[in-house]
Amino acid sequence: MESLFNIFIRAIFIDNMIFAYFLGMCSYLAVSKKVKTAIGLGAAVTFVLSITVPLNWLVYNYFLKAGAMSWTGITALATVDLSFIGLIIYISVIAAFVQLIEMIIEKFSPALYAALGIFLPLIAVNCSILGGVLFMVGRPYSLGDATAFGLGSGVGWFLAVVALAAIREKLKYSNVPAPLRGLGITFIIVGLMSFGFLSFMGFSI
Amino acid sequence: MSTTGEEKKSAPAQPLFGKKERQLLSDPLDNNNPITVQVLGICSALAVTVQMEPAFYMSMGVIFVTMMSNLLISIMRNVIPSRVRIIVQLAVVSTFVIIVDQVLKAYAYEMSKQLSVFVGLIVTNCIIMGRLEAFAMANKPWPSLLDGIGNGLGYGAILMVVAFFRELIGSGSVYGYKVFDALGINYIGNGVMVIPAGAAIVIGLVIWAQRARNGMVESE
């Protein structure tokens, strides 16, 4: 149990998707102008990450890994290694899942759809989702670990995007040199925030 | 992102390398750079630029993928139903990324270890999806191919500039060659440039320099 909590906390603070790996930067920069939209996309990313990482864990461990299909009992399949087509499978799982969620939310909760709807299609091509899946494949996680990791990464992304949006809202009132306005100053702020997150580096639970 | 449909006007007997075609190649290098102006494909730009060598391999991979997927999607643009185009694009892109990944694993194993997940993440690199959506879906194969190469080069150029500064200041070398040692100066690498935070600050300054030169101002 302690190790699950450890993975969760590590994913939020130490291996933060944004500040340690810079994953999902495109949408991170695009939606961080207002806190409200940032919360919307952050929630959507957290949700999708915490479902697709365990989902892809199942796909990897029961279909793609070398010898993963031995559970079928067919000897011809027992030694098959499909991990080289992993990428195309993971991205299809993510895209299909996002599409499915979009349809379900639209049907059952129009209010939630109005809040999250426009962000969902963006998520299929958000690097942090595929990045989370690829990190998970590279590490010896169990299903529980993978879930904790996915959830933690999502929460970390959420924190990062909301924090940046809050800073950018205040930034509107400051006098930034003209060519640095917008993208330039945002990058420098992200760099400084990343320094802040470095201070979590040393601690262990 | 507003380049759509530019090519359609000069339909009959266009030269293979006319003015427009040259522009397709040169525009993304500076005025319409995918990273600093269109704000696409930032994720990997920051993560692989600690040293110049991985940045170079990464750029090559991205150039190959943008070029080929732009070409293929442009050839198929009239038969792709618009409802499922994202999935089709993702399938095409990930096929080429798998090729790059397998080639790197076979011929440059060390490099593929060092780039780790970032080769796979070319799939979700926004430059590629962005160019497919904005250009290849609406233009002929030949201009699309050039647009792909141009944007790949523009991405590569920024990557190399950022990697040059990070490697020079961070570890005192250029493309693995110890410059300061060769000059007889005892240089202790600046750790700030090696960590990810350094990348964001360098890229911010590069954007500042480029926009100060081009006179581009973002209204916010």
Tab-separated table of C-alpha atoms in Angstrom:
chain	number	residue	atom	x	y	z
A	1	MET	CA	0.000	0.000	0.000
A	2	GLU	CA	2.826	2.329	0.873
A	3	SER	CA	4.450	1.732	-2.475
A	4	LEU	CA	1.250	2.671	-4.325
A	5	PHE	CA	1.125	5.943	-2.418
A	6	ASN	CA	4.793	6.459	-3.170
A	7	ILE	CA	4.237	6.021	-6.916
A	8	PHE	CA	1.283	8.399	-6.777
A	9	ILE	CA	3.230	11.149	-4.992
A	10	ARG	CA	6.307	10.657	-7.154
A	11	ALA	CA	4.202	11.035	-10.301
A	12	ILE	CA	2.687	14.284	-9.056
A	13	PHE	CA	5.715	16.109	-7.710
A	14	ILE	CA	9.012	14.520	-8.671
A	15	ASP	CA	8.287	13.099	-12.126
A	16	ASN	CA	5.775	15.794	-12.954
A	17	MET	CA	4.645	15.414	-16.574
A	18	ILE	CA	5.160	19.082	-17.337
A	19	PHE	CA	8.094	20.142	-15.220
A	20	ALA	CA	10.240	17.022	-15.469
A	21	TYR	CA	9.405	15.726	-18.963
A	22	PHE	CA	7.635	18.586	-20.748
A	23	LEU	CA	4.886	16.324	-22.014
A	24	GLY	CA	1.622	17.778	-23.237
A	25	MET	CA	3.187	21.197	-23.707
A	26	CYS	CA	1.179	22.145	-26.797
A	27	SER	CA	-2.206	22.086	-25.146
A	28	TYR	CA	-0.596	23.216	-21.877
A	29	LEU	CA	0.430	26.495	-23.480
A	30	ALA	CA	-2.762	26.828	-25.495
A	31	VAL	CA	-5.303	26.543	-22.682
A	32	SER	CA	-3.435	28.182	-19.822
A	33	LYS	CA	-4.709	31.681	-20.525
A	34	LYS	CA	-7.699	31.355	-18.188
A	35	VAL	CA	-8.003	29.397	-14.955
A	36	LYS	CA	-11.476	28.144	-15.846
A	37	THR	CA	-10.517	26.468	-19.112
A	38	ALA	CA	-7.349	25.195	-17.485
A	39	ILE	CA	-9.415	23.410	-14.829
A	40	GLY	CA	-11.609	21.885	-17.559
A	41	LEU	CA	-8.751	20.462	-19.584
A	42	GLY	CA	-6.815	19.460	-16.475
A	43	ALA	CA	-9.766	17.416	-15.221
A	44	ALA	CA	-10.211	15.783	-18.631
A	45	VAL	CA	-6.503	14.850	-18.827
A	46	THR	CA	-6.535	13.420	-15.301
A	47	PHE	CA	-9.586	11.342	-16.101
A	48	VAL	CA	-8.294	9.984	-19.402
A	49	LEU	CA	-4.808	9.268	-18.029
A	50	SER	CA	-6.086	7.363	-15.024
A	51	ILE	CA	-8.191	5.107	-17.276
A	52	THR	CA	-6.017	4.642	-20.372
A	53	VAL	CA	-2.791	3.811	-18.518
A	54	PRO	CA	-4.270	0.726	-16.778
A	55	LEU	CA	-6.194	-0.106	-19.965
A	56	ASN	CA	-3.012	-0.124	-22.001
A	57	TRP	CA	-1.302	-2.062	-19.213
A	58	LEU	CA	-3.829	-4.845	-19.799
A	59	VAL	CA	-3.335	-4.658	-23.556
A	60	TYR	CA	0.449	-4.772	-23.203
A	61	ASN	CA	0.578	-7.574	-20.679
A	62	TYR	CA	-2.061	-9.806	-22.233
A	63	PHE	CA	-1.500	-9.246	-25.950
A	64	LEU	CA	1.694	-7.464	-26.921
A	65	LYS	CA	4.527	-8.558	-24.618
A	66	ALA	CA	6.738	-11.466	-25.653
A	67	GLY	CA	4.872	-14.603	-24.623
A	68	ALA	CA	1.942	-12.564	-23.345
A	69	MET	CA	-0.631	-14.533	-25.286
A	70	SER	CA	0.192	-17.860	-23.640
A	71	TRP	CA	-3.063	-17.538	-21.672
A	72	THR	CA	-4.987	-18.442	-24.840
A	73	GLY	CA	-3.607	-21.973	-24.629
A	74	ILE	CA	-2.713	-21.990	-28.329
A	75	THR	CA	0.920	-23.070	-28.671
A	76	ALA	CA	1.457	-21.099	-31.877
A	77	LEU	CA	0.625	-17.867	-30.037
A	78	ALA	CA	2.651	-18.572	-26.895
A	79	THR	CA	5.927	-17.145	-28.205
A	80	VAL	CA	4.595	-14.274	-30.317
A	81	ASP	CA	6.131	-10.872	-29.548
A	82	LEU	CA	4.015	-8.017	-30.849
A	83	SER	CA	5.600	-5.208	-28.848
A	84	PHE	CA	6.979	-3.533	-31.995
A	85	ILE	CA	3.489	-2.486	-33.108
A	86	GLY	CA	2.808	-1.178	-29.592
A	87	LEU	CA	2.675	2.470	-30.622
A	88	ILE	CA	-0.131	2.067	-33.124
A	89	ILE	CA	-2.122	-0.058	-30.659
A	90	TYR	CA	-1.723	2.366	-27.734
A	91	ILE	CA	-2.725	5.372	-29.771
A	92	SER	CA	-5.758	3.513	-31.156
A	93	VAL	CA	-6.811	2.505	-27.645
A	94	ILE	CA	-6.480	6.116	-26.496
A	95	ALA	CA	-8.306	7.572	-29.506
A	96	ALA	CA	-11.076	4.987	-29.318
A	97	PHE	CA	-11.481	5.484	-25.569
A	98	VAL	CA	-11.653	9.254	-25.895
A	99	GLN	CA	-14.262	8.931	-28.633
A	100	LEU	CA	-16.284	6.527	-26.500
A	101	ILE	CA	-16.154	8.771	-23.435
A	102	GLU	CA	-17.209	11.724	-25.528
A	103	MET	CA	-20.284	9.863	-26.757
A	104	ILE	CA	-21.191	8.585	-23.284
A	105	ILE	CA	-20.861	12.006	-21.668
A	106	GLU	CA	-22.856	13.639	-24.457
A	107	LYS	CA	-25.681	11.146	-23.940
A	108	PHE	CA	-25.881	11.098	-20.158
A	109	SER	CA	-24.561	14.397	-18.874
A	110	PRO	CA	-25.022	17.405	-21.140
A	111	ALA	CA	-23.740	19.727	-18.389
A	112	LEU	CA	-20.463	17.853	-18.070
A	113	TYR	CA	-20.264	17.643	-21.867
A	114	ALA	CA	-20.582	21.399	-22.126
A	115	ALA	CA	-17.732	21.765	-19.669
A	116	LEU	CA	-15.382	19.062	-20.968
A	117	GLY	CA	-16.685	18.439	-24.479
A	118	ILE	CA	-14.433	20.671	-26.518
A	119	PHE	CA	-11.348	19.444	-24.700
A	120	LEU	CA	-11.858	15.756	-25.233
A	121	PRO	CA	-10.847	15.559	-28.929
A	122	LEU	CA	-7.715	17.553	-28.080
A	123	ILE	CA	-6.702	14.897	-25.610
A	124	ALA	CA	-6.212	12.114	-28.137
A	125	VAL	CA	-3.152	13.961	-29.409
A	126	ASN	CA	-1.955	15.220	-26.025
A	127	CYS	CA	1.584	13.903	-25.582
A	128	SER	CA	1.146	13.427	-21.851
A	129	ILE	CA	-1.360	10.604	-22.384
A	130	LEU	CA	0.793	8.616	-24.799
A	131	GLY	CA	3.849	9.588	-22.752
A	132	GLY	CA	2.291	8.204	-19.581
A	133	VAL	CA	1.508	4.956	-21.376
A	134	LEU	CA	5.025	4.655	-22.788
A	135	PHE	CA	6.623	5.309	-19.378
A	136	MET	CA	4.344	2.687	-17.856
A	137	VAL	CA	5.402	0.112	-20.481
A	138	GLY	CA	9.055	0.838	-19.788
A	139	ARG	CA	8.728	0.247	-16.039
A	140	PRO	CA	7.965	-2.989	-14.179
A	141	TYR	CA	4.557	-1.888	-12.884
A	142	SER	CA	1.691	-4.072	-11.731
A	143	LEU	CA	-1.889	-3.147	-12.620
A	144	GLY	CA	-2.342	-1.294	-9.320
A	145	ASP	CA	0.943	0.570	-9.785
A	146	ALA	CA	-0.079	1.550	-13.302
A	147	THR	CA	-3.381	2.968	-12.054
A	148	ALA	CA	-1.660	4.958	-9.300
A	149	PHE	CA	0.906	6.217	-11.801
A	150	GLY	CA	-1.755	7.263	-14.316
A	151	LEU	CA	-3.814	9.073	-11.693
A	152	GLY	CA	-0.740	10.743	-10.195
A	153	SER	CA	0.527	11.943	-13.571
A	154	GLY	CA	-2.888	13.373	-14.337
A	155	VAL	CA	-3.088	15.223	-11.027
A	156	GLY	CA	0.426	16.554	-11.598
A	157	TRP	CA	-0.585	17.868	-15.021
A	158	PHE	CA	-3.723	19.407	-13.538
A	159	LEU	CA	-1.703	21.215	-10.851
A	160	ALA	CA	0.793	22.505	-13.380
A	161	VAL	CA	-1.780	23.842	-15.839
A	162	VAL	CA	-3.902	25.559	-13.198
A	163	ALA	CA	-0.839	27.144	-11.577
A	164	LEU	CA	0.420	28.508	-14.890
A	165	ALA	CA	-3.027	29.824	-15.820
A	166	ALA	CA	-3.234	31.678	-12.509
A	167	ILE	CA	0.147	33.297	-13.114
A	168	ARG	CA	-0.751	34.251	-16.685
A	169	GLU	CA	-3.959	35.904	-15.551
A	170	LYS	CA	-1.913	38.175	-13.293
A	171	LEU	CA	0.689	38.689	-16.000
A	172	LYS	CA	-1.798	40.619	-18.131
A	173	TYR	CA	-1.265	43.622	-15.899
A	174	SER	CA	2.506	43.699	-16.122
A	175	ASN	CA	4.656	45.509	-18.620
A	176	VAL	CA	6.557	42.829	-20.534
A	177	PRO	CA	8.938	43.876	-23.371
A	178	ALA	CA	6.948	43.689	-26.628
A	179	PRO	CA	8.760	40.828	-28.447
A	180	LEU	CA	8.790	38.740	-25.261
A	181	ARG	CA	5.034	38.975	-24.768
A	182	GLY	CA	2.954	35.839	-24.997
A	183	LEU	CA	4.943	32.732	-25.789
A	184	GLY	CA	8.404	33.957	-24.779
A	185	ILE	CA	7.592	35.056	-21.249
A	186	THR	CA	5.407	31.984	-20.753
A	187	PHE	CA	8.355	29.725	-21.477
A	188	ILE	CA	10.537	31.578	-19.005
A	189	ILE	CA	7.825	31.297	-16.348
A	190	VAL	CA	7.523	27.569	-16.999
A	191	GLY	CA	11.285	27.315	-16.546
A	192	LEU	CA	11.134	29.137	-13.213
A	193	MET	CA	8.209	26.991	-12.053
A	194	SER	CA	10.208	23.950	-13.000
A	195	PHE	CA	12.998	25.186	-10.697
A	196	GLY	CA	10.450	25.313	-7.916
A	197	PHE	CA	9.443	21.710	-8.500
A	198	LEU	CA	13.107	20.687	-8.377
A	199	SER	CA	12.978	21.223	-4.639
A	200	PHE	CA	10.848	18.080	-4.347
A	201	MET	CA	13.731	16.096	-5.820
A	202	GLY	CA	15.425	14.917	-2.646
A	203	PHE	CA	12.505	13.726	-0.609
A	204	SER	CA	11.336	10.142	-0.337
A	205	ILE	CA	8.362	8.627	1.394
B	1	MET	CA	-1.956	27.875	-39.930
B	2	SER	CA	-3.560	29.980	-42.637
B	3	THR	CA	-1.618	28.548	-45.567
B	4	THR	CA	-4.539	26.447	-46.770
B	5	GLY	CA	-5.490	26.715	-50.409
B	6	GLU	CA	-2.564	28.897	-51.447
B	7	GLU	CA	-1.373	26.343	-53.928
B	8	LYS	CA	-4.652	25.853	-55.708
B	9	LYS	CA	-4.455	29.060	-57.717
B	10	SER	CA	-1.471	28.111	-59.837
B	11	ALA	CA	-2.914	24.874	-61.119
B	12	PRO	CA	-1.792	24.597	-64.779
B	13	ALA	CA	1.830	23.759	-65.590
B	14	GLN	CA	3.479	24.888	-62.413
B	15	PRO	CA	7.279	24.631	-62.309
B	16	LEU	CA	8.776	22.026	-60.017
B	17	PHE	CA	10.705	24.637	-58.062
B	18	GLY	CA	8.892	27.920	-58.573
B	19	LYS	CA	8.821	30.820	-56.149
B	20	LYS	CA	5.930	29.365	-54.175
B	21	GLU	CA	7.637	26.011	-53.797
B	22	ARG	CA	10.782	27.669	-52.497
B	23	GLN	CA	8.683	29.638	-50.064
B	24	LEU	CA	7.118	26.449	-48.754
B	25	LEU	CA	10.586	25.302	-47.825
B	26	SER	CA	11.973	28.559	-46.453
B	27	ASP	CA	8.973	30.041	-44.622
B	28	PRO	CA	8.871	27.509	-41.790
B	29	LEU	CA	12.560	28.139	-41.132
B	30	ASP	CA	11.948	31.653	-39.907
B	31	ASN	CA	8.736	33.651	-40.368
B	32	ASN	CA	6.386	30.745	-39.875
B	33	ASN	CA	8.519	28.506	-37.690
B	34	PRO	CA	6.540	25.575	-36.268
B	35	ILE	CA	7.994	25.954	-32.767
B	36	THR	CA	8.435	29.661	-32.178
B	37	VAL	CA	5.538	31.030	-34.237
B	38	GLN	CA	2.956	28.275	-34.677
B	39	VAL	CA	3.637	26.923	-31.150
B	40	LEU	CA	3.549	23.287	-32.191
B	41	GLY	CA	5.683	20.332	-31.168
B	42	ILE	CA	7.142	21.854	-28.032
B	43	CYS	CA	7.117	18.699	-25.920
B	44	SER	CA	10.007	16.967	-27.596
B	45	ALA	CA	11.833	20.197	-28.404
B	46	LEU	CA	12.493	20.701	-24.721
B	47	ALA	CA	13.208	17.153	-23.728
B	48	VAL	CA	15.832	16.009	-26.234
B	49	THR	CA	17.992	19.120	-26.400
B	50	VAL	CA	20.493	18.439	-23.601
B	51	GLN	CA	23.079	17.581	-26.240
B	52	MET	CA	23.305	18.176	-29.942
B	53	GLU	CA	23.631	14.578	-31.059
B	54	PRO	CA	20.254	13.295	-29.822
B	55	ALA	CA	18.688	16.546	-31.036
B	56	PHE	CA	20.105	15.847	-34.488
B	57	TYR	CA	18.758	12.293	-34.614
B	58	MET	CA	15.399	13.499	-33.347
B	59	SER	CA	15.226	16.191	-36.043
B	60	MET	CA	16.021	13.633	-38.725
B	61	GLY	CA	13.248	11.401	-37.445
B	62	VAL	CA	10.720	14.227	-37.383
B	63	ILE	CA	11.692	15.431	-40.874
B	64	PHE	CA	11.201	11.921	-42.229
B	65	VAL	CA	7.825	11.483	-40.535
B	66	THR	CA	6.395	14.909	-41.477
B	67	MET	CA	7.566	14.490	-45.047
B	68	MET	CA	6.198	10.991	-45.594
B	69	SER	CA	2.929	11.405	-43.735
B	70	ASN	CA	2.221	14.728	-45.449
B	71	LEU	CA	2.802	13.020	-48.799
B	72	LEU	CA	0.683	9.984	-48.032
B	73	ILE	CA	-2.231	11.893	-46.504
B	74	SER	CA	-2.168	14.320	-49.411
B	75	ILE	CA	-2.397	11.433	-51.885
B	76	MET	CA	-5.328	9.973	-49.948
B	77	ARG	CA	-6.991	13.293	-49.117
B	78	ASN	CA	-9.967	12.777	-51.423
B	79	VAL	CA	-10.866	9.323	-50.167
B	80	ILE	CA	-10.614	9.953	-46.399
B	81	PRO	CA	-14.069	10.530	-44.841
B	82	SER	CA	-13.781	13.657	-42.727
B	83	ARG	CA	-15.427	12.072	-39.682
B	84	VAL	CA	-12.695	9.513	-39.146
B	85	ARG	CA	-9.775	11.546	-40.458
B	86	ILE	CA	-8.043	11.873	-37.066
B	87	ILE	CA	-7.823	8.103	-36.678
B	88	VAL	CA	-6.609	7.698	-40.266
B	89	GLN	CA	-3.966	10.368	-39.719
B	90	LEU	CA	-2.856	8.795	-36.457
B	91	ALA	CA	-2.570	5.392	-38.127
B	92	VAL	CA	-0.462	6.787	-40.978
B	93	VAL	CA	1.770	8.790	-38.654
B	94	SER	CA	2.326	5.955	-36.212
B	95	THR	CA	3.269	3.623	-39.071
B	96	PHE	CA	6.104	5.952	-40.068
B	97	VAL	CA	7.120	6.480	-36.456
B	98	ILE	CA	7.377	2.715	-36.001
B	99	ILE	CA	9.702	2.631	-39.032
B	100	VAL	CA	11.896	5.349	-37.497
B	101	ASP	CA	11.873	3.582	-34.127
B	102	GLN	CA	12.857	0.221	-35.587
B	103	VAL	CA	15.601	1.745	-37.770
B	104	LEU	CA	17.063	3.566	-34.749
B	105	LYS	CA	16.944	0.395	-32.671
B	106	ALA	CA	18.735	-1.539	-35.424
B	107	TYR	CA	21.428	0.952	-36.448
B	108	ALA	CA	21.810	3.402	-33.547
B	109	TYR	CA	20.872	1.438	-30.465
B	110	GLU	CA	22.615	3.752	-27.979
B	111	MET	CA	20.793	6.742	-29.402
B	112	SER	CA	17.444	4.974	-29.311
B	113	LYS	CA	18.051	4.188	-25.612
B	114	GLN	CA	18.887	7.822	-24.936
B	115	LEU	CA	15.832	9.186	-26.754
B	116	SER	CA	13.675	6.578	-24.970
B	117	VAL	CA	9.980	7.418	-25.182
B	118	PHE	CA	10.467	10.552	-27.227
B	119	VAL	CA	10.777	8.682	-30.518
B	120	GLY	CA	7.393	7.112	-29.838
B	121	LEU	CA	6.021	10.496	-28.919
B	122	ILE	CA	6.625	11.770	-32.454
B	123	VAL	CA	3.160	10.238	-33.037
B	124	THR	CA	1.544	12.929	-30.939
B	125	ASN	CA	3.922	15.673	-32.032
B	126	CYS	CA	1.552	18.502	-32.827
B	127	ILE	CA	3.630	19.679	-35.792
B	128	ILE	CA	2.775	16.565	-37.728
B	129	MET	CA	-0.943	16.537	-36.939
B	130	GLY	CA	-1.086	20.289	-37.397
B	131	ARG	CA	0.472	20.210	-40.859
B	132	LEU	CA	-1.683	17.277	-41.917
B	133	GLU	CA	-4.824	19.126	-40.880
B	134	ALA	CA	-3.817	22.545	-42.142
B	135	PHE	CA	-1.953	21.673	-45.307
B	136	ALA	CA	-1.907	18.102	-46.551
B	137	MET	CA	-5.696	17.672	-46.385
B	138	ALA	CA	-6.146	20.558	-48.835
B	139	ASN	CA	-3.149	20.469	-51.151
B	140	LYS	CA	-1.521	18.392	-53.891
B	141	PRO	CA	1.147	15.796	-53.002
B	142	TRP	CA	4.198	17.734	-54.271
B	143	PRO	CA	3.574	20.978	-52.300
B	144	SER	CA	2.599	18.879	-49.293
B	145	LEU	CA	5.883	17.003	-49.472
B	146	LEU	CA	7.778	20.305	-49.575
B	147	ASP	CA	5.701	21.704	-46.725
B	148	GLY	CA	6.513	18.610	-44.677
B	149	ILE	CA	10.249	18.966	-45.333
B	150	GLY	CA	10.124	22.703	-44.613
B	151	ASN	CA	8.366	22.307	-41.299
B	152	GLY	CA	10.608	19.422	-40.308
B	153	LEU	CA	13.633	21.595	-41.063
B	154	GLY	CA	12.190	24.522	-39.123
B	155	TYR	CA	11.683	22.238	-36.143
B	156	GLY	CA	15.191	20.837	-36.528
B	157	ALA	CA	16.728	24.311	-36.759
B	158	ILE	CA	15.274	25.432	-33.427
B	159	LEU	CA	16.207	22.116	-31.845
B	160	MET	CA	19.810	22.501	-32.940
B	161	VAL	CA	20.033	26.125	-31.738
B	162	VAL	CA	18.627	25.246	-28.305
B	163	ALA	CA	20.798	22.118	-28.059
B	164	PHE	CA	23.892	24.131	-29.075
B	165	PHE	CA	23.495	26.576	-26.199
B	166	ARG	CA	22.488	23.919	-23.683
B	167	GLU	CA	25.406	21.667	-24.541
B	168	LEU	CA	27.937	24.512	-24.729
B	169	ILE	CA	26.965	26.056	-21.403
B	170	GLY	CA	25.835	22.890	-19.680
B	171	SER	CA	28.706	20.546	-20.472
B	172	GLY	CA	31.210	22.759	-22.293
B	173	SER	CA	31.131	20.876	-25.579
B	174	VAL	CA	29.713	21.135	-29.097
B	175	TYR	CA	28.399	17.933	-30.664
B	176	GLY	CA	30.408	15.935	-28.119
B	177	TYR	CA	33.631	17.842	-28.846
B	178	LYS	CA	35.074	19.438	-25.696
B	179	VAL	CA	35.604	23.025	-26.854
B	180	PHE	CA	36.838	24.505	-23.604
B	181	ASP	CA	39.292	21.668	-22.969
B	182	ALA	CA	40.699	22.131	-26.459
B	183	LEU	CA	41.222	25.830	-25.750
B	184	GLY	CA	42.953	24.985	-22.491
B	185	ILE	CA	40.265	26.565	-20.323
B	186	ASN	CA	39.072	24.703	-17.280
B	187	TYR	CA	35.294	24.928	-17.632
B	188	ILE	CA	32.873	23.547	-15.068
B	189	GLY	CA	29.513	22.791	-16.648
B	190	ASN	CA	26.531	24.844	-15.546
B	191	GLY	CA	23.992	22.392	-14.159
B	192	VAL	CA	21.031	24.686	-14.830
B	193	MET	CA	21.312	24.056	-18.557
B	194	VAL	CA	21.240	20.302	-18.146
B	195	ILE	CA	17.957	20.149	-16.229
B	196	PRO	CA	14.650	20.640	-18.106
B	197	ALA	CA	14.139	24.102	-16.593
B	198	GLY	CA	17.157	25.341	-18.543
B	199	ALA	CA	15.523	24.260	-21.801
B	200	ALA	CA	12.409	26.327	-21.178
B	201	ILE	CA	14.441	29.418	-20.389
B	202	VAL	CA	16.742	29.007	-23.414
B	203	ILE	CA	13.780	28.525	-25.748
B	204	GLY	CA	12.075	31.570	-24.233
B	205	LEU	CA	15.168	33.647	-24.963
B	206	VAL	CA	15.450	32.233	-28.507
B	207	ILE	CA	11.840	33.260	-29.139
B	208	TRP	CA	12.570	36.699	-27.738
B	209	ALA	CA	15.584	37.137	-30.024
B	210	GLN	CA	13.730	35.914	-33.094
B	211	ARG	CA	10.668	38.074	-32.512
B	212	ALA	CA	12.755	41.135	-31.727
B	213	ARG	CA	14.372	40.666	-35.145
B	214	ASN	CA	11.148	39.944	-37.061
B	215	GLY	CA	9.154	42.602	-35.260
B	216	MET	CA	6.389	40.165	-34.355
B	217	VAL	CA	4.324	41.060	-31.292
B	218	GLU	CA	1.690	38.850	-29.728
B	219	SER	CA	-1.331	40.767	-28.529
B	220	GLU	CA	-2.528	39.444	-25.225
